[in-house]
CSV table of C-alpha atoms in Angstrom, one decimal:
chain,number,residue,atom,x,y,z
A,1,MET,CA,0.2,-0.2,0.0
A,2,LYS,CA,2.8,2.5,0.7
A,3,LYS,CA,4.7,1.7,-2.4
A,4,LEU,CA,1.2,2.6,-4.5
A,5,LEU,CA,0.9,6.0,-2.5
A,6,LYS,CA,4.3,6.9,-3.0
A,7,LYS,CA,4.1,6.1,-6.9
A,8,VAL,CA,0.9,8.4,-6.8
A,9,ILE,CA,2.4,11.4,-5.1
A,10,LYS,CA,6.0,11.4,-6.5
A,11,PRO,CA,5.1,13.3,-9.7
A,12,PHE,CA,3.7,16.1,-7.6
A,13,LEU,CA,6.6,16.7,-5.4
A,14,PRO,CA,9.1,19.4,-6.3
A,15,SER,CA,12.7,18.6,-8.3
A,16,TYR,CA,15.9,19.9,-6.9
A,17,GLU,CA,18.7,21.1,-8.5
A,18,VAL,CA,22.4,22.6,-7.6
A,19,VAL,CA,23.6,25.2,-9.7
A,20,CYS,CA,27.3,25.9,-9.4
A,21,THR,CA,28.6,29.3,-11.4
A,22,ASN,CA,32.5,29.7,-11.8
A,23,TYR,CA,33.5,33.3,-13.0
A,24,HIS,CA,37.2,33.5,-15.2
A,25,ILE,CA,38.5,37.0,-15.0
A,26,ILE,CA,41.0,37.8,-18.1
A,27,PRO,CA,41.7,41.5,-18.0
A,28,GLY,CA,40.7,43.4,-21.0
A,29,GLN,CA,37.9,41.0,-21.9
A,30,PRO,CA,34.4,40.1,-20.5
A,31,VAL,CA,34.1,38.1,-17.5
A,32,ASN,CA,33.1,34.4,-18.3
A,33,GLY,CA,30.7,32.5,-16.4
A,34,ASN,CA,30.4,28.7,-16.3
A,35,HIS,CA,27.2,26.9,-15.1
A,36,SER,CA,27.2,23.4,-13.8
A,37,LYS,CA,23.9,22.0,-13.0
A,38,HIS,CA,23.1,18.8,-11.0
A,39,LYS,CA,19.7,18.0,-11.1
A,40,PHE,CA,17.8,15.4,-8.9
A,41,GLU,CA,14.7,13.4,-8.8
A,42,LYS,CA,11.6,14.7,-7.7
A,43,GLY,CA,11.2,14.6,-4.0
A,44,ALA,CA,15.2,14.0,-3.5
A,45,LYS,CA,15.2,16.7,-0.7
A,46,GLU,CA,18.0,15.0,1.3
A,47,GLU,CA,19.9,14.0,-1.7
A,48,ALA,CA,20.2,17.5,-3.0
A,49,ARG,CA,20.8,19.1,0.5
A,50,ASN,CA,23.5,16.9,1.2
A,51,PHE,CA,25.2,17.6,-2.3
A,52,TYR,CA,24.8,21.2,-1.8
A,53,VAL,CA,26.4,21.1,1.7
A,54,LYS,CA,29.2,18.7,0.2
A,55,VAL,CA,29.9,21.4,-2.6
A,56,VAL,CA,29.9,24.3,-0.3
A,57,ASN,CA,32.2,22.8,2.3
A,58,SER,CA,34.9,21.5,-0.3
A,59,ASP,CA,38.2,23.1,-0.2
A,60,MET,CA,38.3,23.1,-3.8
A,61,THR,CA,35.3,25.2,-4.0
A,62,LYS,CA,36.8,27.6,-1.6
A,63,THR,CA,40.1,28.0,-3.3
A,64,MET,CA,38.8,28.5,-6.9
A,65,ALA,CA,38.0,31.6,-8.7
A,66,PRO,CA,34.9,33.5,-7.3
A,67,VAL,CA,31.9,30.8,-7.3
A,68,GLU,CA,28.4,31.0,-6.6
A,69,VAL,CA,26.3,28.0,-5.3
A,70,HIS,CA,22.6,27.8,-5.4
A,71,LEU,CA,20.3,25.2,-4.2
A,72,LYS,CA,16.8,25.5,-6.3
A,73,ARG,CA,13.6,24.0,-5.6
A,74,ARG,CA,11.1,24.3,-8.3
A,75,GLY,CA,13.3,26.7,-10.0
A,76,LYS,CA,13.6,29.2,-7.2
A,77,THR,CA,16.7,29.6,-4.9
A,78,ILE,CA,16.5,28.3,-1.4
A,79,GLU,CA,19.8,28.5,-0.3
A,80,LYS,CA,22.9,30.4,-1.8
A,81,SER,CA,26.5,30.7,-1.0
A,82,GLU,CA,29.1,32.7,-2.7
A,83,PHE,CA,32.8,32.8,-2.4
A,84,GLY,CA,34.9,35.7,-3.7
A,85,PRO,CA,33.9,39.3,-4.9
A,86,ILE,CA,30.7,38.4,-6.8
A,87,HIS,CA,29.0,41.6,-6.2
A,88,ASP,CA,32.0,43.4,-7.7
A,89,LEU,CA,31.7,41.0,-10.9
A,90,LYS,CA,28.0,41.6,-11.4
A,91,LYS,CA,28.8,45.2,-12.5
A,92,TYR,CA,30.6,44.0,-15.4
A,93,LYS,CA,29.3,42.3,-18.9
A,94,ILE,CA,29.3,38.6,-18.1
A,95,VAL,CA,29.4,35.9,-20.8
A,96,TYR,CA,27.7,32.7,-19.6
A,97,LYS,CA,28.7,29.2,-21.2
A,98,GLY,CA,27.4,25.9,-20.2
């Protein structure tokens, strides 16, 4: 009975994704922003949250160029972390790739 109920409810649960944006700065050229999206199944809240925490707490993320990490539910940001001078970069023209 529980399996049947889970199958009925699953299509109505929200989908989650973790979006990581790396910014690359080259003097004299527009700022490059590269998106990396990691999508999760519908209702996979714990998996997405654990992945977000793992990315934010990673030493590699903190030592890279300016980075933004977003945890999104149904396309809306529910948590956001920034490493580096992100607010200063938003003033310049940014070319997004990926």
